[in-house]
mmCIF file of C-alpha atoms in Angstrom:
data_model
loop_
_atom_site.group_PDB
_atom_site.id
_atom_site.type_symbol
_atom_site.label_atom_id
_atom_site.label_comp_id
_atom_site.label_asym_id
_atom_site.label_seq_id
_atom_site.Cartn_x
_atom_site.Cartn_y
_atom_site.Cartn_z
ATOM 1 C CA MET A 43 9.325 -2.442 55.884
ATOM 2 C CA ALA A 44 12.089 -1.830 58.434
ATOM 3 C CA VAL A 45 13.767 1.558 58.446
ATOM 4 C CA ASP A 46 17.481 1.535 57.631
ATOM 5 C CA ARG A 47 18.647 3.232 60.816
ATOM 6 C CA MET A 48 22.201 3.724 59.591
ATOM 7 C CA LEU A 49 20.972 5.744 56.606
ATOM 8 C CA ALA A 50 18.415 7.571 58.736
ATOM 9 C CA ASN A 51 21.242 8.890 60.926
ATOM 10 C CA LEU A 52 23.641 9.600 58.049
ATOM 11 C CA ASP A 53 24.060 12.979 56.374
ATOM 12 C CA LEU A 54 23.935 12.131 52.668
ATOM 13 C CA ASN A 55 25.828 15.352 51.932
ATOM 14 C CA LEU A 56 28.836 13.411 53.168
ATOM 15 C CA LEU A 57 28.556 11.212 50.084
ATOM 16 C CA VAL A 58 29.143 14.248 47.862
ATOM 17 C CA THR A 59 32.080 15.319 50.027
ATOM 18 C CA LEU A 60 33.514 11.793 50.011
ATOM 19 C CA ASP A 61 33.324 11.510 46.232
ATOM 20 C CA ALA A 62 35.021 14.880 45.710
ATOM 21 C CA LEU A 63 37.730 14.170 48.304
ATOM 22 C CA LEU A 64 38.587 10.814 46.776
ATOM 23 C CA ARG A 65 38.864 12.363 43.329
ATOM 24 C CA GLU A 66 40.684 15.566 44.251
ATOM 25 C CA ARG A 67 42.788 14.080 47.085
ATOM 26 C CA ASN A 68 43.130 17.605 48.434
ATOM 27 C CA VAL A 69 40.968 19.507 50.928
ATOM 28 C CA THR A 70 41.484 22.899 49.289
ATOM 29 C CA ARG A 71 40.647 21.697 45.764
ATOM 30 C CA THR A 72 37.653 19.789 47.102
ATOM 31 C CA ALA A 73 36.331 22.954 48.773
ATOM 32 C CA GLU A 74 36.736 24.859 45.500
ATOM 33 C CA ALA A 75 35.011 22.119 43.507
ATOM 34 C CA LEU A 76 32.070 21.998 45.908
ATOM 35 C CA GLY A 77 31.872 25.748 46.427
ATOM 36 C CA VAL A 78 32.171 25.490 50.213
ATOM 37 C CA SER A 79 34.731 26.578 52.778
ATOM 38 C CA GLN A 80 37.902 24.620 53.510
ATOM 39 C CA PRO A 81 36.953 24.191 57.211
ATOM 40 C CA ALA A 82 33.632 22.651 56.109
ATOM 41 C CA VAL A 83 35.454 20.076 53.992
ATOM 42 C CA SER A 84 37.936 19.382 56.801
ATOM 43 C CA ALA A 85 35.041 18.807 59.187
ATOM 44 C CA GLY A 86 33.408 16.481 56.661
ATOM 45 C CA LEU A 87 36.640 14.521 56.248
ATOM 46 C CA ALA A 88 36.894 14.136 60.010
ATOM 47 C CA ARG A 89 33.342 12.754 60.169
ATOM 48 C CA LEU A 90 34.047 10.370 57.297
ATOM 49 C CA ARG A 91 37.207 9.120 59.009
ATOM 50 C CA ARG A 92 35.235 8.426 62.178
ATOM 51 C CA HIS A 93 32.482 6.665 60.238
ATOM 52 C CA PHE A 94 34.831 4.358 58.310
ATOM 53 C CA GLY A 95 37.466 4.029 61.017
ATOM 54 C CA ASP A 96 40.071 4.775 58.363
ATOM 55 C CA PRO A 97 42.153 7.876 57.488
ATOM 56 C CA LEU A 98 41.054 7.625 53.816
ATOM 57 C CA LEU A 99 43.772 10.103 52.755
ATOM 58 C CA THR A 100 47.374 9.740 53.895
ATOM 59 C CA ARG A 101 50.200 12.185 53.250
ATOM 60 C CA SER A 102 53.064 11.076 51.021
ATOM 61 C CA GLY A 103 55.564 13.913 50.707
ATOM 62 C CA ASN A 104 53.604 16.988 49.641
ATOM 63 C CA ARG A 105 50.702 14.936 48.249
ATOM 64 C CA TYR A 106 47.912 12.785 49.619
ATOM 65 C CA GLN A 107 47.284 9.194 48.604
ATOM 66 C CA LEU A 108 44.189 7.018 48.959
ATOM 67 C CA THR A 109 44.243 4.255 51.530
ATOM 68 C CA PRO A 110 43.226 0.787 50.260
ATOM 69 C CA LEU A 111 39.743 1.320 51.714
ATOM 70 C CA ALA A 112 39.459 4.722 50.024
ATOM 71 C CA ALA A 113 40.440 3.182 46.678
ATOM 72 C CA ARG A 114 37.591 0.689 47.069
ATOM 73 C CA LEU A 115 35.182 3.478 47.986
ATOM 74 C CA LEU A 116 36.146 5.484 44.900
ATOM 75 C CA ALA A 117 34.670 2.761 42.687
ATOM 76 C CA LEU A 118 31.391 2.965 44.622
ATOM 77 C CA THR A 119 30.753 6.685 45.056
ATOM 78 C CA GLU A 120 29.900 7.544 41.440
ATOM 79 C CA PRO A 121 27.193 4.854 41.006
ATOM 80 C CA ALA A 122 25.874 5.682 44.492
ATOM 81 C CA LEU A 123 25.520 9.365 43.577
ATOM 82 C CA ALA A 124 23.906 8.407 40.275
ATOM 83 C CA GLY A 125 21.320 6.373 42.168
ATOM 84 C CA VAL A 126 20.565 9.273 44.502
ATOM 85 C CA ARG A 127 20.145 11.614 41.530
ATOM 86 C CA ARG A 128 17.678 9.215 39.929
ATOM 87 C CA VAL A 129 15.564 9.154 43.077
ATOM 88 C CA PHE A 130 15.315 12.938 43.227
ATOM 89 C CA ASP A 131 14.913 13.367 39.471
ATOM 90 C CA VAL A 132 11.610 11.493 39.511
ATOM 91 C CA THR A 133 8.576 13.690 38.910
ATOM 92 C CA PRO A 134 4.890 12.880 38.258
ATOM 93 C CA ASP A 135 5.241 14.216 34.708
ATOM 94 C CA PHE A 136 8.177 14.415 32.342
ATOM 95 C CA ASP A 137 8.684 17.371 30.022
ATOM 96 C CA PRO A 138 11.811 16.596 27.967
ATOM 97 C CA SER A 139 12.101 20.210 26.781
ATOM 98 C CA GLN A 140 12.468 21.463 30.362
ATOM 99 C CA VAL A 141 14.463 18.782 32.141
ATOM 100 C CA GLU A 142 18.210 18.815 32.779
ATOM 101 C CA ARG A 143 19.627 15.369 33.419
ATOM 102 C CA GLU A 144 21.853 12.635 32.031
ATOM 103 C CA PHE A 145 20.806 9.301 30.564
ATOM 104 C CA THR A 146 23.415 6.525 30.756
ATOM 105 C CA ILE A 147 23.112 3.718 28.229
ATOM 106 C CA ILE A 148 25.581 0.845 28.347
ATOM 107 C CA THR A 149 26.309 -0.351 24.842
ATOM 108 C CA SER A 150 28.845 -1.944 22.552
ATOM 109 C CA ASP A 151 30.818 0.337 20.260
ATOM 110 C CA TYR A 152 28.833 -1.279 17.432
ATOM 111 C CA ALA A 153 25.437 -0.061 18.672
ATOM 112 C CA ALA A 154 26.956 3.272 19.740
ATOM 113 C CA THR A 155 28.137 3.735 16.143
ATOM 114 C CA VAL A 156 25.058 2.668 14.186
ATOM 115 C CA LEU A 157 22.261 3.707 16.576
ATOM 116 C CA GLY A 158 23.943 6.222 18.891
ATOM 117 C CA PRO A 159 23.970 9.166 16.439
ATOM 118 C CA LEU A 160 20.249 8.761 15.775
ATOM 119 C CA ILE A 161 19.481 8.722 19.506
ATOM 120 C CA ALA A 162 21.674 11.760 20.125
ATOM 121 C CA ARG A 163 20.031 13.669 17.271
ATOM 122 C CA ARG A 164 16.574 13.031 18.667
ATOM 123 C CA LEU A 165 17.627 14.039 22.185
ATOM 124 C CA ALA A 166 19.214 17.253 20.928
ATOM 125 C CA ALA A 167 16.004 18.198 19.113
ATOM 126 C CA ALA A 168 13.498 17.314 21.833
ATOM 127 C CA ALA A 169 15.480 17.667 25.051
ATOM 128 C CA PRO A 170 18.318 20.216 24.804
ATOM 129 C CA GLY A 171 18.987 19.946 28.546
ATOM 130 C CA VAL A 172 19.580 16.194 28.417
ATOM 131 C CA ARG A 173 23.068 14.713 28.152
ATOM 132 C CA LEU A 174 23.587 11.227 26.715
ATOM 133 C CA ARG A 175 26.342 9.029 28.141
ATOM 134 C CA LEU A 176 27.186 5.974 26.034
ATOM 135 C CA GLN A 177 29.209 3.689 28.285
ATOM 136 C CA GLN A 178 31.151 0.773 26.817
ATOM 137 C CA THR A 179 29.800 -2.617 27.788
ATOM 138 C CA THR A 180 32.087 -5.350 29.121
ATOM 139 C CA PRO A 181 31.613 -9.052 29.830
ATOM 140 C CA HIS A 182 31.251 -8.138 33.517
ATOM 141 C CA THR A 183 28.432 -5.642 32.919
ATOM 142 C CA VAL A 184 26.555 -8.301 30.966
ATOM 143 C CA ASP A 185 27.232 -11.135 33.404
ATOM 144 C CA GLN A 186 26.101 -8.884 36.295
ATOM 145 C CA ALA A 187 23.275 -7.234 34.354
ATOM 146 C CA HIS A 188 20.825 -6.993 37.266
ATOM 147 C CA GLU A 189 23.360 -5.021 39.294
ATOM 148 C CA THR A 190 24.591 -3.065 36.268
ATOM 149 C CA LEU A 191 21.099 -1.843 35.490
ATOM 150 C CA ARG A 192 20.644 -0.427 38.977
ATOM 151 C CA ASN A 193 23.260 2.186 38.110
ATOM 152 C CA ALA A 194 22.384 2.874 34.469
ATOM 153 C CA ASP A 195 19.281 3.746 32.487
ATOM 154 C CA GLY A 196 19.555 0.747 30.232
ATOM 155 C CA LEU A 197 21.635 -1.692 28.259
ATOM 156 C CA LEU A 198 21.731 -2.133 24.483
ATOM 157 C CA LEU A 199 22.355 -5.835 23.948
ATOM 158 C CA PRO A 200 21.214 -8.565 21.564
ATOM 159 C CA HIS A 201 18.914 -11.323 22.691
ATOM 160 C CA GLY A 202 20.591 -14.484 23.892
ATOM 161 C CA PHE A 203 22.327 -13.274 27.047
ATOM 162 C CA LEU A 204 19.677 -11.963 29.468
ATOM 163 C CA THR A 205 16.473 -13.368 30.934
ATOM 164 C CA ASP A 206 13.861 -12.085 33.372
ATOM 165 C CA ILE A 207 14.643 -8.430 32.567
ATOM 166 C CA PRO A 208 12.230 -6.047 30.791
ATOM 167 C CA PHE A 209 13.244 -5.258 27.215
ATOM 168 C CA LEU A 210 12.195 -3.415 24.092
ATOM 169 C CA ASP A 211 13.017 -4.960 20.702
ATOM 170 C CA LEU A 212 14.672 -2.374 18.435
ATOM 171 C CA TYR A 213 16.049 -3.826 15.191
ATOM 172 C CA GLU A 214 17.792 -6.773 13.573
ATOM 173 C CA ASP A 215 21.159 -6.972 11.858
ATOM 174 C CA GLU A 216 22.930 -9.721 9.941
ATOM 175 C CA TRP A 217 26.325 -11.282 10.553
ATOM 176 C CA VAL A 218 28.825 -11.098 7.704
ATOM 177 C CA CYS A 219 32.444 -12.144 7.309
ATOM 178 C CA ILE A 220 35.216 -9.673 6.610
ATOM 179 C CA VAL A 221 38.612 -10.387 5.044
ATOM 180 C CA SER A 222 41.375 -8.114 3.841
ATOM 181 C CA ALA A 223 40.782 -6.620 0.406
ATOM 182 C CA ASP A 224 44.128 -8.072 -0.721
ATOM 183 C CA ASN A 225 43.660 -11.548 0.781
ATOM 184 C CA VAL A 226 44.461 -13.784 -2.209
ATOM 185 C CA LEU A 227 43.479 -16.919 -0.299
ATOM 186 C CA VAL A 228 39.832 -15.872 -0.434
ATOM 187 C CA GLY A 229 38.012 -15.543 -3.720
ATOM 188 C CA SER A 230 34.525 -14.214 -4.271
ATOM 189 C CA ALA A 231 33.109 -16.442 -1.551
ATOM 190 C CA LEU A 232 34.150 -18.088 1.691
ATOM 191 C CA THR A 233 33.786 -21.737 2.566
ATOM 192 C CA VAL A 234 33.508 -23.440 5.923
ATOM 193 C CA GLU A 235 36.847 -25.107 5.197
ATOM 194 C CA LEU A 236 38.491 -21.690 4.750
ATOM 195 C CA LEU A 237 36.984 -20.461 8.020
ATOM 196 C CA ALA A 238 38.610 -23.411 9.751
ATOM 197 C CA ALA A 239 41.986 -22.698 8.139
ATOM 198 C CA LEU A 240 42.195 -18.901 8.451
ATOM 199 C CA PRO A 241 43.248 -17.111 11.661
ATOM 200 C CA TRP A 242 40.509 -15.128 13.430
ATOM 201 C CA VAL A 243 39.941 -11.801 15.138
ATOM 202 C CA VAL A 244 37.329 -12.188 17.885
ATOM 203 C CA LEU A 245 35.731 -10.117 20.625
ATOM 204 C CA TYR A 246 36.643 -11.045 24.223
ATOM 205 C CA HIS A 247 36.755 -14.759 23.315
ATOM 206 C CA ARG A 248 34.297 -15.689 26.037
ATOM 207 C CA ARG A 249 30.592 -16.346 26.561
ATOM 208 C CA THR A 250 29.375 -12.772 26.155
ATOM 209 C CA ALA A 251 30.841 -12.294 22.677
ATOM 210 C CA PHE A 252 29.679 -13.865 19.421
ATOM 211 C CA ALA A 253 28.093 -16.612 21.497
ATOM 212 C CA LEU A 254 25.292 -17.509 19.115
ATOM 213 C CA ALA A 255 27.322 -17.167 15.915
ATOM 214 C CA THR A 256 30.301 -19.138 17.186
ATOM 215 C CA GLN A 257 28.046 -21.816 18.634
ATOM 216 C CA GLN A 258 26.491 -22.307 15.223
ATOM 217 C CA LEU A 259 29.968 -22.449 13.703
ATOM 218 C CA LYS A 260 31.061 -25.052 16.238
ATOM 219 C CA VAL A 261 28.053 -27.194 15.336
ATOM 220 C CA LEU A 262 29.653 -27.480 11.912
ATOM 221 C CA GLY A 263 32.836 -28.718 13.558
ATOM 222 C CA VAL A 264 34.754 -25.451 13.134
ATOM 223 C CA GLU A 265 36.723 -24.169 16.122
ATOM 224 C CA PRO A 266 38.017 -20.672 15.212
ATOM 225 C CA ARG A 267 41.811 -20.422 15.388
ATOM 226 C CA VAL A 268 42.017 -17.184 17.358
ATOM 227 C CA GLU A 269 44.988 -14.972 16.536
ATOM 228 C CA VAL A 270 43.781 -11.599 17.894
ATOM 229 C CA VAL A 271 41.349 -10.794 20.697
ATOM 230 C CA THR A 272 39.956 -7.275 21.020
ATOM 231 C CA ASP A 273 37.504 -5.607 23.407
ATOM 232 C CA GLY A 274 35.566 -3.710 20.741
ATOM 233 C CA PHE A 275 34.007 -4.218 17.320
ATOM 234 C CA LEU A 276 35.387 -1.039 15.716
ATOM 235 C CA PRO A 277 39.040 -2.220 15.586
ATOM 236 C CA MET A 278 38.137 -5.530 13.945
ATOM 237 C CA PRO A 279 38.244 -4.450 10.270
ATOM 238 C CA PHE A 280 41.580 -2.704 10.843
ATOM 239 C CA LEU A 281 42.975 -5.829 12.537
ATOM 240 C CA VAL A 282 41.854 -7.896 9.537
ATOM 241 C CA ALA A 283 43.178 -5.513 6.860
ATOM 242 C CA GLY A 284 46.520 -6.494 5.336
ATOM 243 C CA THR A 285 46.459 -9.972 6.919
ATOM 244 C CA ARG A 286 45.077 -13.460 6.297
ATOM 245 C CA ARG A 287 42.635 -13.015 9.198
ATOM 246 C CA VAL A 288 38.869 -13.285 9.116
ATOM 247 C CA ALA A 289 36.222 -11.941 11.492
ATOM 248 C CA LEU A 290 32.496 -11.924 11.988
ATOM 249 C CA LEU A 291 30.939 -8.465 12.050
ATOM 250 C CA HIS A 292 27.532 -6.828 11.903
ATOM 251 C CA LYS A 293 26.463 -6.012 8.351
ATOM 252 C CA ARG A 294 25.603 -2.379 9.154
ATOM 253 C CA LEU A 295 28.943 -1.749 10.834
ATOM 254 C CA ALA A 296 30.865 -3.584 8.124
ATOM 255 C CA ALA A 297 29.230 -1.372 5.486
ATOM 256 C CA LEU A 298 30.446 1.742 7.324
ATOM 257 C CA LEU A 299 34.036 0.550 7.826
ATOM 258 C CA ALA A 300 34.826 -1.648 4.816
ATOM 259 C CA ILE A 301 36.254 1.072 2.561
ATOM 260 C CA PRO A 302 38.133 3.050 5.260
ATOM 261 C CA ALA A 303 39.658 -0.143 6.653
ATOM 262 C CA GLY A 304 40.382 -1.849 3.340
ATOM 263 C CA VAL A 305 38.378 -5.045 3.838
ATOM 264 C CA ARG A 306 35.909 -7.055 1.798
ATOM 265 C CA VAL A 307 32.503 -8.032 3.126
ATOM 266 C CA LEU A 308 31.358 -11.554 2.286
ATOM 267 C CA PRO A 309 28.284 -13.590 3.225
ATOM 268 C CA CYS A 310 28.735 -16.211 5.919
ATOM 269 C CA PRO A 311 29.111 -19.645 4.305
ATOM 270 C CA PHE A 312 26.858 -21.116 6.974
ATOM 271 C CA GLU A 313 23.404 -20.303 8.270
ATOM 272 C CA VAL A 314 23.616 -17.904 11.189
ATOM 273 C CA ALA A 315 20.689 -16.385 13.059
ATOM 274 C CA PRO A 316 20.410 -12.594 12.768
ATOM 275 C CA LEU A 317 21.335 -10.389 15.693
ATOM 276 C CA ALA A 318 18.211 -9.038 17.433
ATOM 277 C CA GLU A 319 19.200 -5.843 19.245
ATOM 278 C CA ALA A 320 17.094 -4.820 22.250
ATOM 279 C CA PHE A 321 17.073 -2.263 25.049
ATOM 280 C CA TRP A 322 17.034 -3.756 28.559
ATOM 281 C CA TRP A 323 16.265 -1.952 31.815
ATOM 282 C CA HIS A 324 15.805 -2.637 35.501
ATOM 283 C CA PRO A 325 12.168 -3.309 36.519
ATOM 284 C CA ILE A 326 12.263 -0.371 38.957
ATOM 285 C CA TYR A 327 12.268 1.980 35.949
ATOM 286 C CA SER A 328 9.386 0.371 34.057
ATOM 287 C CA ASN A 329 6.803 2.996 35.065
ATOM 288 C CA ASP A 330 9.135 5.977 35.380
ATOM 289 C CA PRO A 331 7.948 8.745 32.979
ATOM 290 C CA ALA A 332 11.491 9.703 31.991
ATOM 291 C CA HIS A 333 12.365 6.118 31.127
ATOM 292 C CA ILE A 334 9.135 5.608 29.218
ATOM 293 C CA TRP A 335 10.022 8.674 27.147
ATOM 294 C CA LEU A 336 13.593 7.448 26.645
ATOM 295 C CA ARG A 337 12.361 4.088 25.381
ATOM 296 C CA GLY A 338 10.175 5.946 22.902
ATOM 297 C CA VAL A 339 13.219 7.850 21.656
ATOM 298 C CA LEU A 340 15.102 4.586 21.164
ATOM 299 C CA ALA A 341 12.168 3.071 19.281
ATOM 300 C CA GLU A 342 12.046 6.130 16.985
ATOM 301 C CA ALA A 343 15.788 5.954 16.358
ATOM 302 C CA ALA A 344 15.556 2.249 15.539
ATOM 303 C CA GLY A 345 12.712 3.033 13.153
ATOM 304 C CA VAL A 346 14.971 5.451 11.293
ATOM 305 C CA LEU A 347 17.733 2.845 11.159
ATOM 306 C CA THR A 348 15.439 0.237 9.634
ATOM 307 C CA GLY A 349 13.601 2.661 7.364
ATOM 308 C CA HIS A 350 10.285 2.205 9.186
ATOM 309 C CA ASN A 351 10.397 5.774 10.495
ATOM 310 C CA PRO A 352 12.411 7.845 7.999
ATOM 311 C CA GLN A 353 11.494 11.152 9.618
ATOM 312 C CA LEU A 354 13.296 12.128 12.804
#
């Protein structure tokens, strides 16, 4: 394998300096944040300017602003530093009670709400030095999953979107319909005809949201009349409450939010496949002891959720 000569001749400490400079936009504050002298930061900035052929920071009055190149770099430094940390965090053995690190799991607000507390509880008990970061998923993170998973420990996502990526099945959930508690147009049950007539609240309104459920609905000839689009599941019941709208939601999440939001939960009037939630990770982490342990924690948490492992 060829040696990357650019990296071989590059001081990776400059990456830390670059990240801090782009965030602080001030040499003095950067020096304080890094615990080094101001001349050391100034020298680092000079080297970075020579490397990129760009001033990176330009004065505007009594403040500094990022150049267009620096603004692009700011989006890259955090994941780059996270990757470096992962390399140097690897050890032959993993003792969760002794380690200090952060696990980043990309997830919907749905999974963060129903499974996240169980994961966090287990981590707090077994690994007090570990911090859990639950990062909101987006259509882009799903569409670019291979790249996303290079900079995160894993992705909580149902089956139906990813292929050729290692995964661990966790649990299943059902889809239900929610309507406002005072919606007089809907009785004790919904019909497919009502679903076609009522306005909808949907997530993203693109391929990476409700794909399987809406596809099955479209097979019946129903094209949802979308009235509100949101980027999370948690607002959905509150966007349905007090209106004629309808939405599809996970049964577990609907049970948590129905009373606070003021909505009714009704069975879907058509056959819809259950959601099969899984944990996905990049193949480079398959044999990493820390990741193996993390996947065990997720499996235990899912067992609590489904009642297969009531003790945590």
